[in-house]
C-alpha positions as semicolon CSV with decimal commas, in nm:
position;residue;x (nm);y (nm);z (nm)
1;M;0,000;0,000;0,000
2;E;0,283;0,242;0,089
3;R;0,453;0,162;-0,242
4;R;0,146;0,261;-0,442
5;K;0,112;0,586;-0,250
6;A;0,482;0,665;-0,300
7;G;0,446;0,582;-0,671
8;R;0,151;0,820;-0,709
9;V;0,335;1,096;-0,525
10;L;0,641;1,043;-0,747
11;K;0,426;1,045;-1,061
12;G;0,253;1,365;-0,947
13;L;0,590;1,525;-0,877
14;Q;0,711;1,431;-1,226
15;V;0,405;1,594;-1,381
16;V;0,454;1,914;-1,178
17;L;0,826;1,931;-1,261
18;G;0,757;1,862;-1,628
19;A;0,501;2,141;-1,639
20;A;0,739;2,378;-1,462
21;F;1,010;2,294;-1,717
22;L;0,776;2,370;-2,008
23;V;0,671;2,700;-1,855
24;S;1,034;2,802;-1,803
25;L;1,122;2,695;-2,157
26;I;0,839;2,896;-2,307
27;G;0,901;3,194;-2,081
28;G;1,273;3,195;-2,156
29;C;1,238;3,118;-2,524
30;A;1,403;3,356;-2,764
31;S;1,160;3,553;-2,970
32;T;1,383;3,578;-3,278
33;F;1,606;3,311;-3,432
34;I;1,970;3,211;-3,443
35;V;2,173;3,301;-3,751
36;M;2,481;3,089;-3,813
37;K;2,765;3,116;-4,060
38;D;3,118;2,979;-4,062
39;G;3,063;2,793;-3,736
40;K;2,943;3,099;-3,544
41;G;2,587;3,163;-3,435
42;Y;2,407;3,452;-3,269
43;F;2,049;3,541;-3,187
44;F;1,925;3,787;-3,447
45;G;1,915;4,120;-3,268
46;S;2,173;4,040;-3,003
47;K;2,418;4,317;-2,923
48;S;2,723;4,093;-2,960
49;E;3,023;4,224;-3,144
50;G;3,040;3,899;-3,342
51;L;2,692;3,946;-3,485
52;Y;2,772;4,307;-3,569
53;K;3,081;4,201;-3,764
54;M;2,902;3,913;-3,933
55;L;2,597;4,112;-4,049
56;C;2,686;4,479;-4,048
57;E;3,057;4,516;-4,122
58;S;3,026;4,255;-4,397
59;G;2,730;4,434;-4,555
60;D;2,530;4,110;-4,548
61;L;2,233;4,249;-4,359
62;K;2,169;4,519;-4,621
63;S;2,172;4,256;-4,897
64;I;1,955;4,019;-4,695
65;L;1,696;4,285;-4,622
66;D;1,695;4,394;-4,987
67;D;1,597;4,036;-5,080
68;T;1,285;4,042;-4,863
69;Q;0,936;4,170;-4,933
70;L;0,932;4,362;-4,603
71;S;0,820;4,723;-4,602
72;R;1,089;4,989;-4,635
73;G;1,014;5,094;-4,277
74;D;1,066;4,742;-4,138
75;K;1,387;4,700;-4,340
76;D;1,522;5,035;-4,222
77;S;1,432;4,962;-3,860
78;L;1,583;4,613;-3,863
79;Y;1,901;4,755;-4,010
80;K;1,914;5,051;-3,773
81;Y;1,860;4,850;-3,454
82;N;2,115;4,587;-3,559
83;C;2,385;4,804;-3,715
84;D;2,368;5,165;-3,596
85;L;2,619;5,169;-3,309
86;N;2,420;5,436;-3,124
87;E;2,083;5,267;-3,175
88;R;2,151;4,893;-3,143
89;S;1,868;4,735;-2,945
90;K;1,780;4,372;-2,885
91;E;1,442;4,482;-2,749
92;K;1,355;4,681;-3,063
93;I;1,457;4,393;-3,292
94;T;1,246;4,153;-3,086
95;E;0,953;4,394;-3,099
96;I;0,979;4,439;-3,477
97;Y;1,019;4,065;-3,539
98;A;0,719;3,988;-3,318
99;S;0,509;4,238;-3,514
100;L;0,580;4,068;-3,847
101;K;0,325;3,831;-3,996
102;P;0,432;3,464;-4,011
103;E;0,491;3,486;-4,388
104;Q;0,711;3,795;-4,338
105;R;0,916;3,613;-4,074
106;R;0,957;3,321;-4,311
107;D;1,060;3,559;-4,591
108;L;1,329;3,710;-4,366
109;R;1,463;3,369;-4,263
110;L;1,468;3,250;-4,626
111;A;1,663;3,562;-4,726
112;F;1,925;3,476;-4,464
113;Q;1,948;3,124;-4,605
114;K;1,980;3,258;-4,960
115;H;2,289;3,447;-4,842
116;G;2,457;3,140;-4,693
117;Y;2,331;3,158;-4,336
118;D;2,188;2,866;-4,144
119;I;1,883;2,936;-3,931
120;N;1,796;2,769;-3,604
121;L;1,440;2,857;-3,515
122;L;1,257;2,798;-3,189
123;E;0,942;3,005;-3,203
124;C;0,731;3,048;-2,893
């Protein structure tokens, strides 16, 4: 009898821990995507120097954005908040990306792939 009770308690604990894990995963999930090239990867919109060099100094981001169907305003904002040293903002990039329609997000990711980037996507 004690074994059954202990088994039910353990099972209940597993369910609670599993649910807590899912909530933390969803809550901590990135709201953009990871761009990777030449063995290096960064969250799109991060303020890392590596991402800046990879996208901005190389000129890749301008070319990538030109290959999308995004509005001029979205393109300009995505470029500005990734590449303007005085304006770089992870929060703004996340906000812009979240405001895009699913087909616009896909268009952006496909443009990255067209330019030799790998994409690792975990959408929440």
